JSON list of C-alpha atoms and ligand atoms in Angstrom, two decimals:
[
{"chain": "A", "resi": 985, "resn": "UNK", "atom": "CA", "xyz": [221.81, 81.68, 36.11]},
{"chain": "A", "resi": 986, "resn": "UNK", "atom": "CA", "xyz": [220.75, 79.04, 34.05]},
{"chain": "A", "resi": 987, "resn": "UNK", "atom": "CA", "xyz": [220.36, 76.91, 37.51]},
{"chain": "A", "resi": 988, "resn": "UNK", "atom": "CA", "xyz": [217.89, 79.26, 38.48]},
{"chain": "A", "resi": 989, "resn": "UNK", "atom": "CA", "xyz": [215.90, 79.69, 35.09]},
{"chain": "A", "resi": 990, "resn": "UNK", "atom": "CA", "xyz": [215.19, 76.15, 34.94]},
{"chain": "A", "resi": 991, "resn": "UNK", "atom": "CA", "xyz": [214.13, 75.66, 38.80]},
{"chain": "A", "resi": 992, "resn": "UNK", "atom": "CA", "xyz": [211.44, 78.80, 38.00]},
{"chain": "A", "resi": 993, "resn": "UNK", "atom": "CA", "xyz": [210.77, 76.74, 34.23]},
{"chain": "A", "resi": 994, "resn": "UNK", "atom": "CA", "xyz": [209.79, 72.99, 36.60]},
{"chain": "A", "resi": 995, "resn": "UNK", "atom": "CA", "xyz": [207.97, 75.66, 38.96]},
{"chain": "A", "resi": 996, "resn": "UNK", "atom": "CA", "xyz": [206.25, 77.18, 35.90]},
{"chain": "A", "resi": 997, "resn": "UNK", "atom": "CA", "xyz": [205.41, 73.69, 34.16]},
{"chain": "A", "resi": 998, "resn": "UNK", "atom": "CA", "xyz": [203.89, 72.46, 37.51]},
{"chain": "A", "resi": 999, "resn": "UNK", "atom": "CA", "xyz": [201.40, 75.67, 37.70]},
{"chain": "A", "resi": 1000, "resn": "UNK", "atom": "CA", "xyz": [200.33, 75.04, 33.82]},
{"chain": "A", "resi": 1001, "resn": "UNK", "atom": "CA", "xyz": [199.72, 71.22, 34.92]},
{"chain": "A", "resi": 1002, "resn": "UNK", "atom": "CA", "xyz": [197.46, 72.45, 38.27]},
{"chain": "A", "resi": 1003, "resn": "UNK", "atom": "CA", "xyz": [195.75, 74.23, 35.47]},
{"chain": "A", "resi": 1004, "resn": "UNK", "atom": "CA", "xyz": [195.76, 71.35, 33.26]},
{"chain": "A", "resi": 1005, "resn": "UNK", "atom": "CA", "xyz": [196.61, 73.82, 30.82]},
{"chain": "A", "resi": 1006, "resn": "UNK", "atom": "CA", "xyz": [197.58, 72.33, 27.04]},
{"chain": "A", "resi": 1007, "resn": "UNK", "atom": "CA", "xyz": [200.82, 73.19, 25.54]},
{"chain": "A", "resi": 1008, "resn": "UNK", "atom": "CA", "xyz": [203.04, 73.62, 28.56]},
{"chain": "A", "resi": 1009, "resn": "UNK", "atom": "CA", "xyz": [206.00, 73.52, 26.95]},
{"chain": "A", "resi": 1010, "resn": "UNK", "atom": "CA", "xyz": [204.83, 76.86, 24.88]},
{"chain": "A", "resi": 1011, "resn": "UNK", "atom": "CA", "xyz": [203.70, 78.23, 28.08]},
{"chain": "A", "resi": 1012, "resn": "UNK", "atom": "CA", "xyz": [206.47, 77.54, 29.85]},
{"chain": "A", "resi": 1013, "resn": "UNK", "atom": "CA", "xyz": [208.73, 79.22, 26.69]},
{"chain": "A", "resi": 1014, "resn": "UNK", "atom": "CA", "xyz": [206.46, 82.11, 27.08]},
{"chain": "A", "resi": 1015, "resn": "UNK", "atom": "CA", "xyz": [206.50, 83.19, 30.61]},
{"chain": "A", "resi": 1016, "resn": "UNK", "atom": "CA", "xyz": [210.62, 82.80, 30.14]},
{"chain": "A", "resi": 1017, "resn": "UNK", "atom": "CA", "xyz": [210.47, 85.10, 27.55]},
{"chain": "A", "resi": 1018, "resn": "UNK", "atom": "CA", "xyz": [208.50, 87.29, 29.35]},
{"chain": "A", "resi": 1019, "resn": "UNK", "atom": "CA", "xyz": [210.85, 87.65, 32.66]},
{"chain": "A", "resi": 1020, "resn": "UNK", "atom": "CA", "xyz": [213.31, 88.31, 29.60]},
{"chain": "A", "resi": 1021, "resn": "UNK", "atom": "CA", "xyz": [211.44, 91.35, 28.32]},
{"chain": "A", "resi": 1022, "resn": "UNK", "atom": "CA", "xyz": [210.87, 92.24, 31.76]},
{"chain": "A", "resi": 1023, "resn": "UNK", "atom": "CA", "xyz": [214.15, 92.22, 32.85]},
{"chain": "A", "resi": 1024, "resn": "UNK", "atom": "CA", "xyz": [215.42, 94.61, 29.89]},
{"chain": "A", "resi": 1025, "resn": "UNK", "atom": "CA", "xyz": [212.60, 96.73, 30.26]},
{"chain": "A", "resi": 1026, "resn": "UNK", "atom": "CA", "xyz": [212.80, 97.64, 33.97]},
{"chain": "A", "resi": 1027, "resn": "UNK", "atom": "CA", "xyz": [216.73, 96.91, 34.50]},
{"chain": "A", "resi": 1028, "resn": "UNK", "atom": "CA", "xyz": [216.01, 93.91, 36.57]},
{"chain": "A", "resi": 1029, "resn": "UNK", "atom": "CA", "xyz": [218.30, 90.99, 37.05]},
{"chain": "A", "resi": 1030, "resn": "UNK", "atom": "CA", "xyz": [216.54, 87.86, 35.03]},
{"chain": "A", "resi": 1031, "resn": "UNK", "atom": "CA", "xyz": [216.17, 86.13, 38.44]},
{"chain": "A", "resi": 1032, "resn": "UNK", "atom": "CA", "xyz": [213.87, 88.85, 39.90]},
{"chain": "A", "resi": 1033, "resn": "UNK", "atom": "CA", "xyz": [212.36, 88.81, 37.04]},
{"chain": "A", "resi": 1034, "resn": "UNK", "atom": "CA", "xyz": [211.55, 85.14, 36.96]},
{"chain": "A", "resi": 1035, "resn": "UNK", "atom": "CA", "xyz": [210.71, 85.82, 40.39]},
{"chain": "A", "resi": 1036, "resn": "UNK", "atom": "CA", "xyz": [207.84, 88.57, 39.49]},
{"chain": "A", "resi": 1037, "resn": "UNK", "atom": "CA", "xyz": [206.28, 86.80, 36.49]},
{"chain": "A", "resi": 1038, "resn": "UNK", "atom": "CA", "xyz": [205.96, 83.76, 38.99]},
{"chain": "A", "resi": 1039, "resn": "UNK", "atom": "CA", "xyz": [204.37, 84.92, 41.86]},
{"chain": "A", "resi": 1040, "resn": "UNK", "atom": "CA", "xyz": [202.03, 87.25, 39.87]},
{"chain": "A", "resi": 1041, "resn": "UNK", "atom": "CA", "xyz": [200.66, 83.85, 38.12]},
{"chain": "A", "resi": 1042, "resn": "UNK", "atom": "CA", "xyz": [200.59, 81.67, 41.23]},
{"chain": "A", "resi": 1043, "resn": "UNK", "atom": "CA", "xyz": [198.22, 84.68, 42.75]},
{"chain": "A", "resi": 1044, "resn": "UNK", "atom": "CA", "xyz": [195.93, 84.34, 39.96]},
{"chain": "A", "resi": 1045, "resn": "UNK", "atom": "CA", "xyz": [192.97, 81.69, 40.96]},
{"chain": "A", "resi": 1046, "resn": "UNK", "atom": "CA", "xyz": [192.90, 80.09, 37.88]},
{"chain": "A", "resi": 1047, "resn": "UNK", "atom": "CA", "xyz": [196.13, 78.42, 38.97]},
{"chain": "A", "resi": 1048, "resn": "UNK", "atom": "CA", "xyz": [195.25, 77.38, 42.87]},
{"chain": "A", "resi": 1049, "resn": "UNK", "atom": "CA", "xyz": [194.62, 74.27, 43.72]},
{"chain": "A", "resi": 1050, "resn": "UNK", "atom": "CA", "xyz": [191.12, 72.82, 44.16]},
{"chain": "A", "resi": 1051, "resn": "UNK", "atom": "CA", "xyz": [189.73, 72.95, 47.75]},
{"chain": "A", "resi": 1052, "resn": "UNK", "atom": "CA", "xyz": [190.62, 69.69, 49.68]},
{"chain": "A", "resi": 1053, "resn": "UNK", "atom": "CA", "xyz": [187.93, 67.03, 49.79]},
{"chain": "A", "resi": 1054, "resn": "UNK", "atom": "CA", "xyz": [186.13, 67.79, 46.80]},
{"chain": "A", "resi": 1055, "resn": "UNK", "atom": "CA", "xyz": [184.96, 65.95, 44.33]},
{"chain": "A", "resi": 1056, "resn": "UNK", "atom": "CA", "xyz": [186.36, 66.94, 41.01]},
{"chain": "A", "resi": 1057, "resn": "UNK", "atom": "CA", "xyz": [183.43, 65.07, 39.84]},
{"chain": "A", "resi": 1058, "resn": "UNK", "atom": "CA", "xyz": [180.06, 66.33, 41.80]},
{"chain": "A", "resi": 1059, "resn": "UNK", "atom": "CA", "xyz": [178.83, 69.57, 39.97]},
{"chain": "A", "resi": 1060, "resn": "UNK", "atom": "CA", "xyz": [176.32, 72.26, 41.30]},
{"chain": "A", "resi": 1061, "resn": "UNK", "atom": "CA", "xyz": [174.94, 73.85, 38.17]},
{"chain": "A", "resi": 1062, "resn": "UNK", "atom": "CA", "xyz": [173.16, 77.37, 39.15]},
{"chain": "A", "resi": 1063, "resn": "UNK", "atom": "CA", "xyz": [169.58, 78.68, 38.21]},
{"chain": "A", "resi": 1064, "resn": "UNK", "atom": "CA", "xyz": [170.94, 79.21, 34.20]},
{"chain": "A", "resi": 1065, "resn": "UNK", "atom": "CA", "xyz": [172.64, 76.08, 33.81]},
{"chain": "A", "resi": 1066, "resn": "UNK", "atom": "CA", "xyz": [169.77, 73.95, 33.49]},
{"chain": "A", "resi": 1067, "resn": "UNK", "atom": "CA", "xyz": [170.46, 72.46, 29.97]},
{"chain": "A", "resi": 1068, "resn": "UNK", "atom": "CA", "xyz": [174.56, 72.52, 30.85]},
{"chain": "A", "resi": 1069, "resn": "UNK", "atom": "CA", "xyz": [173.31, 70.06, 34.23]},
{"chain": "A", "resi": 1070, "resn": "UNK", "atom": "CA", "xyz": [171.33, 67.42, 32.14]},
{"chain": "A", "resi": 1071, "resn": "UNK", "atom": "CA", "xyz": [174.38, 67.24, 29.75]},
{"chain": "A", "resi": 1072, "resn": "UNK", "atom": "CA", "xyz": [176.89, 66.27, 32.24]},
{"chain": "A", "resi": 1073, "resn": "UNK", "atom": "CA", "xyz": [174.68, 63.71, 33.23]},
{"chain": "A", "resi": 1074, "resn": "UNK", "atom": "CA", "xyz": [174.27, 61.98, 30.38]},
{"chain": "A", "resi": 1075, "resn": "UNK", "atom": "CA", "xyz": [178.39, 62.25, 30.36]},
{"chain": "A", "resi": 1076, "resn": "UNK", "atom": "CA", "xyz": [178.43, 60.61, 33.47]},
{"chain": "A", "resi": 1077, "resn": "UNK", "atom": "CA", "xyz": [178.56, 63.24, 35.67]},
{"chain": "A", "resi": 1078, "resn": "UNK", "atom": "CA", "xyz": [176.84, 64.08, 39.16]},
{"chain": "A", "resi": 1079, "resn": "UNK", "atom": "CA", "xyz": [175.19, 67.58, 38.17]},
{"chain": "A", "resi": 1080, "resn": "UNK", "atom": "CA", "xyz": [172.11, 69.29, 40.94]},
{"chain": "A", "resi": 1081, "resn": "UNK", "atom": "CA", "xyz": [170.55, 71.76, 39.12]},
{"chain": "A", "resi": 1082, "resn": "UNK", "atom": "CA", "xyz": [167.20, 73.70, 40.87]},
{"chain": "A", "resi": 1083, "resn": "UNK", "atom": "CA", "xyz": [165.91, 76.55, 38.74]},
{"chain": "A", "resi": 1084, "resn": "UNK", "atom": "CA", "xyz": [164.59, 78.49, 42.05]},
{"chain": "A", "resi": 1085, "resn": "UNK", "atom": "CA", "xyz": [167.39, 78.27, 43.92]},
{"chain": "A", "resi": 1086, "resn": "UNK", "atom": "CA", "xyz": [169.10, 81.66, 45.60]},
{"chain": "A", "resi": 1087, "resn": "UNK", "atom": "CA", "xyz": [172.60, 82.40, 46.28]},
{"chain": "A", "resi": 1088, "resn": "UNK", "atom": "CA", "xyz": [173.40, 81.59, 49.49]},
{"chain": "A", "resi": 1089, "resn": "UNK", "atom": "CA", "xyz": [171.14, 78.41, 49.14]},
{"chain": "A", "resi": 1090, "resn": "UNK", "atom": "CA", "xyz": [173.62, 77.12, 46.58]},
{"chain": "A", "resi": 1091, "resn": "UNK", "atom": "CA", "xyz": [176.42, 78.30, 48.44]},
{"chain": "A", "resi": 1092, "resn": "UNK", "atom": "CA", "xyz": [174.91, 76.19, 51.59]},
{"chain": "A", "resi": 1093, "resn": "UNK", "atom": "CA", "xyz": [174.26, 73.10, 48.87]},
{"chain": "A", "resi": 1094, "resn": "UNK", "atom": "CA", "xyz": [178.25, 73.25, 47.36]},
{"chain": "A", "resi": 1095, "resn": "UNK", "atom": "CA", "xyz": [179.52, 73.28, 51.34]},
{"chain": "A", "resi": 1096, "resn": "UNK", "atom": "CA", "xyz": [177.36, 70.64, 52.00]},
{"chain": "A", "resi": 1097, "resn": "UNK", "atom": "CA", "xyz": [177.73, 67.63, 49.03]},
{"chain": "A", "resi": 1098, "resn": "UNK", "atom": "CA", "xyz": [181.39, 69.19, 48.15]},
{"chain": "A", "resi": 1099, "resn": "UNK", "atom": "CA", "xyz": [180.61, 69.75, 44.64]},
{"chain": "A", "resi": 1100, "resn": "UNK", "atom": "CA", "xyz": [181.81, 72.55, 42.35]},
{"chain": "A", "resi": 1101, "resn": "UNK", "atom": "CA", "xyz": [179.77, 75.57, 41.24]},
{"chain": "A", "resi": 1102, "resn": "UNK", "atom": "CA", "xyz": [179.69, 76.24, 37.69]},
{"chain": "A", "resi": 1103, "resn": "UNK", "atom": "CA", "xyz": [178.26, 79.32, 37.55]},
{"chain": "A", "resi": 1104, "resn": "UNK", "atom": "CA", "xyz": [177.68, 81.92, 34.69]},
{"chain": "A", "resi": 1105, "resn": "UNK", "atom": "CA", "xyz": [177.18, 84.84, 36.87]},
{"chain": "A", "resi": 1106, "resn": "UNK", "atom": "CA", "xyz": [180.23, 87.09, 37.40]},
{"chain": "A", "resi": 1107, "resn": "UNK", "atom": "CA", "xyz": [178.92, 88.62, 40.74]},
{"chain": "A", "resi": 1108, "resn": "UNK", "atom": "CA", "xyz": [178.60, 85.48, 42.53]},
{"chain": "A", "resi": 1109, "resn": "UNK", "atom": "CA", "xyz": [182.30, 84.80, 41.55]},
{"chain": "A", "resi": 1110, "resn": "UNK", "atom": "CA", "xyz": [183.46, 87.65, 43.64]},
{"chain": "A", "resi": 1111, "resn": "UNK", "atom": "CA", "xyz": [181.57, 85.80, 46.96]},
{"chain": "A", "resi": 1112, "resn": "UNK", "atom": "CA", "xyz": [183.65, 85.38, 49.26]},
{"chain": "A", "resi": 1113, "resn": "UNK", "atom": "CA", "xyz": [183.88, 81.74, 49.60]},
{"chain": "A", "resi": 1114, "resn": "UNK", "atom": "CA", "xyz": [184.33, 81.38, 45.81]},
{"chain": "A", "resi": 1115, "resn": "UNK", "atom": "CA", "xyz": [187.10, 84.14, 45.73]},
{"chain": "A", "resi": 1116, "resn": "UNK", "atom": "CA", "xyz": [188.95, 82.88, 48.57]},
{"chain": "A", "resi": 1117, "resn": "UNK", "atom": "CA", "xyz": [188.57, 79.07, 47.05]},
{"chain": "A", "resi": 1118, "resn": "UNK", "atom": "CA", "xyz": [186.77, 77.11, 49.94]},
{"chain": "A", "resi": 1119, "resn": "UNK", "atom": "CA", "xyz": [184.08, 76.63, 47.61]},
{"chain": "A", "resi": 1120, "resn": "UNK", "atom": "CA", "xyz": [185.48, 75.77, 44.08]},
{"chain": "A", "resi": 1121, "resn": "UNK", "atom": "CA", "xyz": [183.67, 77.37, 41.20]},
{"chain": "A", "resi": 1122, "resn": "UNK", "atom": "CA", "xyz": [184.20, 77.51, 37.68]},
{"chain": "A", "resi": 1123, "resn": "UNK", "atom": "CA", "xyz": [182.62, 80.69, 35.56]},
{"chain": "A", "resi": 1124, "resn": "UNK", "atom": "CA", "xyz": [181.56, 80.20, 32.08]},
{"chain": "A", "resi": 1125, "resn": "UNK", "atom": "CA", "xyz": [180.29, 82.72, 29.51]},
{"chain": "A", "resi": 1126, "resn": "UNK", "atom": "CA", "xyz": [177.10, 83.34, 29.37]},
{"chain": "A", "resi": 1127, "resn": "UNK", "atom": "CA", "xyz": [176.74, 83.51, 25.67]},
{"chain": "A", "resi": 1128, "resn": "UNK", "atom": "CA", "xyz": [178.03, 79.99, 25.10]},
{"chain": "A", "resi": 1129, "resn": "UNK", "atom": "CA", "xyz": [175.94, 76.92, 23.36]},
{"chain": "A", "resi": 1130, "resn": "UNK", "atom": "CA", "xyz": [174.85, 73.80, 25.58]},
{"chain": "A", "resi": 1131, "resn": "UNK", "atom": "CA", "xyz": [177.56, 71.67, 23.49]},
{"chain": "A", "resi": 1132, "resn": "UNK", "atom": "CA", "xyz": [180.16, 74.48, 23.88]},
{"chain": "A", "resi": 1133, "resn": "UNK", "atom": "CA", "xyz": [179.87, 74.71, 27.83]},
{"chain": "A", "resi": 1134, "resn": "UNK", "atom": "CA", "xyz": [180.36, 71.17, 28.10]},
{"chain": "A", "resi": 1135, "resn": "UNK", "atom": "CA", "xyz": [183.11, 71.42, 25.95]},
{"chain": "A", "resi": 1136, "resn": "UNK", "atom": "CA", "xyz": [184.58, 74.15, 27.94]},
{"chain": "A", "resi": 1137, "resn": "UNK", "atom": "CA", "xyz": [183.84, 72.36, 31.66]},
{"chain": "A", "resi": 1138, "resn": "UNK", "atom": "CA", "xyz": [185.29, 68.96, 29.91]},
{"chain": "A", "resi": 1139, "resn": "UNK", "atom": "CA", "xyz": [188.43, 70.89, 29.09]},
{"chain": "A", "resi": 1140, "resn": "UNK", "atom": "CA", "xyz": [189.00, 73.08, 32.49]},
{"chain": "A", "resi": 1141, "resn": "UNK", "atom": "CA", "xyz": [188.54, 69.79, 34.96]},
{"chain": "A", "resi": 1142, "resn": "UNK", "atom": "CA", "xyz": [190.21, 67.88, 32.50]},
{"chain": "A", "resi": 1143, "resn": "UNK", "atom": "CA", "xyz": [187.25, 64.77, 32.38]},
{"chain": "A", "resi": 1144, "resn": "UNK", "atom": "CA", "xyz": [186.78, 62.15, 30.30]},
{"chain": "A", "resi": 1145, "resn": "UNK", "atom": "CA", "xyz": [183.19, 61.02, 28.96]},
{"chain": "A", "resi": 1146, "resn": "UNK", "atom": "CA", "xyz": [181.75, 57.91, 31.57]},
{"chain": "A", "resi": 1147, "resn": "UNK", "atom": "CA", "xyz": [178.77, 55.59, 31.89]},
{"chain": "A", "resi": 1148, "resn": "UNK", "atom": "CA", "xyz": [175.64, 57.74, 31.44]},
{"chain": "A", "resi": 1149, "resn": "UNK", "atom": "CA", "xyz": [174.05, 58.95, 34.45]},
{"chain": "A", "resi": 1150, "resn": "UNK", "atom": "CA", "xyz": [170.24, 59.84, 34.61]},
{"chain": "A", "resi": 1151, "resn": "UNK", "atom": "CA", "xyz": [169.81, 63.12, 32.63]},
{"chain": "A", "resi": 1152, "resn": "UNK", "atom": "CA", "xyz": [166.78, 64.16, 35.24]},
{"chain": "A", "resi": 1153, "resn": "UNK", "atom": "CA", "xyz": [168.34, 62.85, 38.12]},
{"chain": "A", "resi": 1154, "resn": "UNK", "atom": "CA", "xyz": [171.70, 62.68, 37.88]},
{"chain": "A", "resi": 1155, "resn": "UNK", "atom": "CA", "xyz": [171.11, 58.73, 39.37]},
{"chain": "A", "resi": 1156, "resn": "UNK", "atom": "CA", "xyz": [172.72, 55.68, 38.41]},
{"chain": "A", "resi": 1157, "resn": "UNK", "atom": "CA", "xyz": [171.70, 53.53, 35.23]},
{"chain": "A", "resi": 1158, "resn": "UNK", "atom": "CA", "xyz": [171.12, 49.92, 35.72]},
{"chain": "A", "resi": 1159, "resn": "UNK", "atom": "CA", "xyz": [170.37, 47.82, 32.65]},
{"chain": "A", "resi": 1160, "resn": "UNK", "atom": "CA", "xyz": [167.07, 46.05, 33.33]},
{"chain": "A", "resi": 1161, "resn": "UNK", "atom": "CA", "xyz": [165.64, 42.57, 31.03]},
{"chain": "A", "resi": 1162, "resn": "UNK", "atom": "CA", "xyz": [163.04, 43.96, 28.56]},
{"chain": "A", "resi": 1163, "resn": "UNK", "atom": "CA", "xyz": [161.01, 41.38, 29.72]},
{"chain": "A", "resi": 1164, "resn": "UNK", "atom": "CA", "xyz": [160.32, 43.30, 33.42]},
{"chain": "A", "resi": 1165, "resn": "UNK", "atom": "CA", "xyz": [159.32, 46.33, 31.75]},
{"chain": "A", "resi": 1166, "resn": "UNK", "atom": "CA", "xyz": [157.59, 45.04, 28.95]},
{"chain": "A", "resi": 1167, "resn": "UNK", "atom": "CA", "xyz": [154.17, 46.88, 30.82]},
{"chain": "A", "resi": 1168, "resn": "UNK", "atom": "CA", "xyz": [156.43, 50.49, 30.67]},
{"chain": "A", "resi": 1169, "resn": "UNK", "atom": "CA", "xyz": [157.72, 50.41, 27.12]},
{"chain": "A", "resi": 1170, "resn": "UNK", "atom": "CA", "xyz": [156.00, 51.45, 24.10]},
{"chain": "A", "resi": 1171, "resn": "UNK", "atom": "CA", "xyz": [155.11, 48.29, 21.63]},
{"chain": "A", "resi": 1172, "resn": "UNK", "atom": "CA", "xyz": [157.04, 49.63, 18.51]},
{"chain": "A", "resi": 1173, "resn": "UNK", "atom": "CA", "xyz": [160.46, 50.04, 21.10]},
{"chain": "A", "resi": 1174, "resn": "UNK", "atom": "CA", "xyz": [160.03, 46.79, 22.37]},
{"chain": "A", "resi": 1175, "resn": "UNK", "atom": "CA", "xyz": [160.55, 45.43, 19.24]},
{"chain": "A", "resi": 1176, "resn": "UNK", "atom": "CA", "xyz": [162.37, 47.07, 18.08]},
{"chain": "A", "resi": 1177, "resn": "UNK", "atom": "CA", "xyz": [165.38, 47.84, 20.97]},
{"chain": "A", "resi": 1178, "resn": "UNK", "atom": "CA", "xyz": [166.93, 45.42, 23.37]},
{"chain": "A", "resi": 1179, "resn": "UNK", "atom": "CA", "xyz": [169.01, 47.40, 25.59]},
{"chain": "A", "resi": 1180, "resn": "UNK", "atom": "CA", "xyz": [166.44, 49.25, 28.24]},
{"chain": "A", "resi": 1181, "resn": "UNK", "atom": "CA", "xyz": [168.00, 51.02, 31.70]},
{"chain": "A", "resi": 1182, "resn": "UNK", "atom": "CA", "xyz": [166.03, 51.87, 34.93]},
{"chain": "A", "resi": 1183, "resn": "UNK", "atom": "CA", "xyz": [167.28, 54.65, 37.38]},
{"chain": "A", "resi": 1184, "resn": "UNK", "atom": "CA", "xyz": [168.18, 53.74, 40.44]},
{"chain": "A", "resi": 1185, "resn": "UNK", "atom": "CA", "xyz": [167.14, 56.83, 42.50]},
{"chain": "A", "resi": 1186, "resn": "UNK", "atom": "CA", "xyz": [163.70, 58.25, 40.57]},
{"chain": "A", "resi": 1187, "resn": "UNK", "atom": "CA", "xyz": [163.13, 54.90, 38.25]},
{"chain": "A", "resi": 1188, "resn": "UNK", "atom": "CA", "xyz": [162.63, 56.69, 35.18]},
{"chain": "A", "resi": 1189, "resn": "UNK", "atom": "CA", "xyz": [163.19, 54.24, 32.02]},
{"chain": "A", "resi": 1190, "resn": "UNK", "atom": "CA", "xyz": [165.77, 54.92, 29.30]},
{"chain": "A", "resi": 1191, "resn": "UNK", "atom": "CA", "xyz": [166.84, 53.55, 26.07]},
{"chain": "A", "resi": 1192, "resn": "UNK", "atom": "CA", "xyz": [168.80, 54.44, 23.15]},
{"chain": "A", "resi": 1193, "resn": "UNK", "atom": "CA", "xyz": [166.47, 56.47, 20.95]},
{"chain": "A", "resi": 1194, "resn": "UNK", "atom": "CA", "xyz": [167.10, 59.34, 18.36]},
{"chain": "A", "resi": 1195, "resn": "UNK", "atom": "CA", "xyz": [167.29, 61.73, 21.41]},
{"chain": "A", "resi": 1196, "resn": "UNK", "atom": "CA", "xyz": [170.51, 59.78, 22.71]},
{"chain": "A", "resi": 1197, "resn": "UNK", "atom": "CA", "xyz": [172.06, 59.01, 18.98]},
{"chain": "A", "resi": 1198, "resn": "UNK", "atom": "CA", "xyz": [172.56, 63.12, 18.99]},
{"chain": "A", "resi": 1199, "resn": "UNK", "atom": "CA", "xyz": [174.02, 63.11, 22.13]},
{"chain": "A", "resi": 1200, "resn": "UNK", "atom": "CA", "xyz": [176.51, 60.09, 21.72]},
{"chain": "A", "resi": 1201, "resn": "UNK", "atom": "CA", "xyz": [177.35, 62.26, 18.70]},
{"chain": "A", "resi": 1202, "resn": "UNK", "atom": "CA", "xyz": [178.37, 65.35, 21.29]},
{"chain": "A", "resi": 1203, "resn": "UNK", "atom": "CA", "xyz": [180.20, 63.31, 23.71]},
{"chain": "A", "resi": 1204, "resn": "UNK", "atom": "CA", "xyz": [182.15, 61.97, 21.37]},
{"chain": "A", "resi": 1205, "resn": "UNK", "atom": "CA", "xyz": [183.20, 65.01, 19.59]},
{"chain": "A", "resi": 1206, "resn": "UNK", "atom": "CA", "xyz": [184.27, 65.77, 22.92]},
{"chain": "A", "resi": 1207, "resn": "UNK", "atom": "CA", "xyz": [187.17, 63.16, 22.97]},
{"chain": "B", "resi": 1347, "resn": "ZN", "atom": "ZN1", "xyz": [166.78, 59.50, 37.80]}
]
């Protein structure tokens, strides 16, 4: 018996990894003692019991794989997750965000760039494609802060806080010399800053202002 209780505890520990979930060894302990209960309860050998806890978690879609080919990285932030979007960015992350756009369009738009939907609408989870997983999607409460969904998306996908992307574009930052942009920066910045960046795709200018003190201050409470 014992045999079989620790091939279901690997096969338990490698469903709570899939799900990066934290304390697996506590989770793990858990479901055993579970298929324990079980198995007194209903008068089931431990094995079957094992058995039923198992496949009743592997069915759940929290604990499916991702769809092939996408990137754990590309996000597709719908109509309410405006402020969530330009947050990811500035952690590094690709996020699209349109306010106007319709279901299906953002189903079409997730196909197409092989992003992830993070969604907090509980009707478009039960789509199809999202349902059956050939469009990830992630569902967060609606009632959450801007600070706290991040927190909760850096936690499910399990990422780590990056170079800053553009937070209206979602573009790549180059740094640029002052000196080219003296024309574009405000007097008092120029001297006052050094470090100036240029977006690559819609060449809007950046520094490190007030603005991005407070959100170094979020990402890092993050870590
Ligand atoms: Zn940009």
């Amino acid at each position: 018996m014992s045999r079989i209780r620790r091939g279901y505890e690997d096969r338990f520990r490698a469903l709570l990894r899939r799900a990066r979930a934290r304390r697996r060894e506590q989770g793990v302990q858990w479901l055993v003692a579970k298929a324990r209960f079980l198995s007194a309860r209903d008068g089931i050998s431990l094995a079957d019991a094992l058995a039923q806890v198992y496949e009743r978690l592997a069915a759940r879609q929290f604990f499916q794989p991702s769809a092939p080919g996408t990137d754990p990285s590309h996000f597709l932030c719908d109509a309410g997750l405006g402020g969530l979007a330009r947050w990811l960015r500035a952690a590094g992350y690709e996020a699209a965000w349109q306010p106007d756009i319709d279901d299906d369009e953002l189903l079409r738009e997730a196909r197409r760039v092989a992003a992830t939907i993070l969604t907090t609408d509980a009707m478009l989870m039960e789509r199809r494609l999202l349902r059956d997983r050939i469009i990830p999607a992630f569902w967060l409460p609606p009632t959450l802060s801007i600070p706290e969904q991040l927190a909760l998306v850096f936690r499910e996908f399990g990422l780590a806080v990056r170079s800053p992307r553009c937070m209206t574009c979602g573009g790549e930052l180059r740094r640029v010399a002052k000196e080219a942009l003296q024309e574009r920066i405000p007097p008092r910045t120029y001297r006052w800053l050094d470090e100036f960046f240029v977006c690559g795709r819609c060449d809007k200018l950046f520094w490190h202002g007030t603005h991005w003190q407070r959100i170094l201050a979020t990402l890092s409470a993050l870590k």
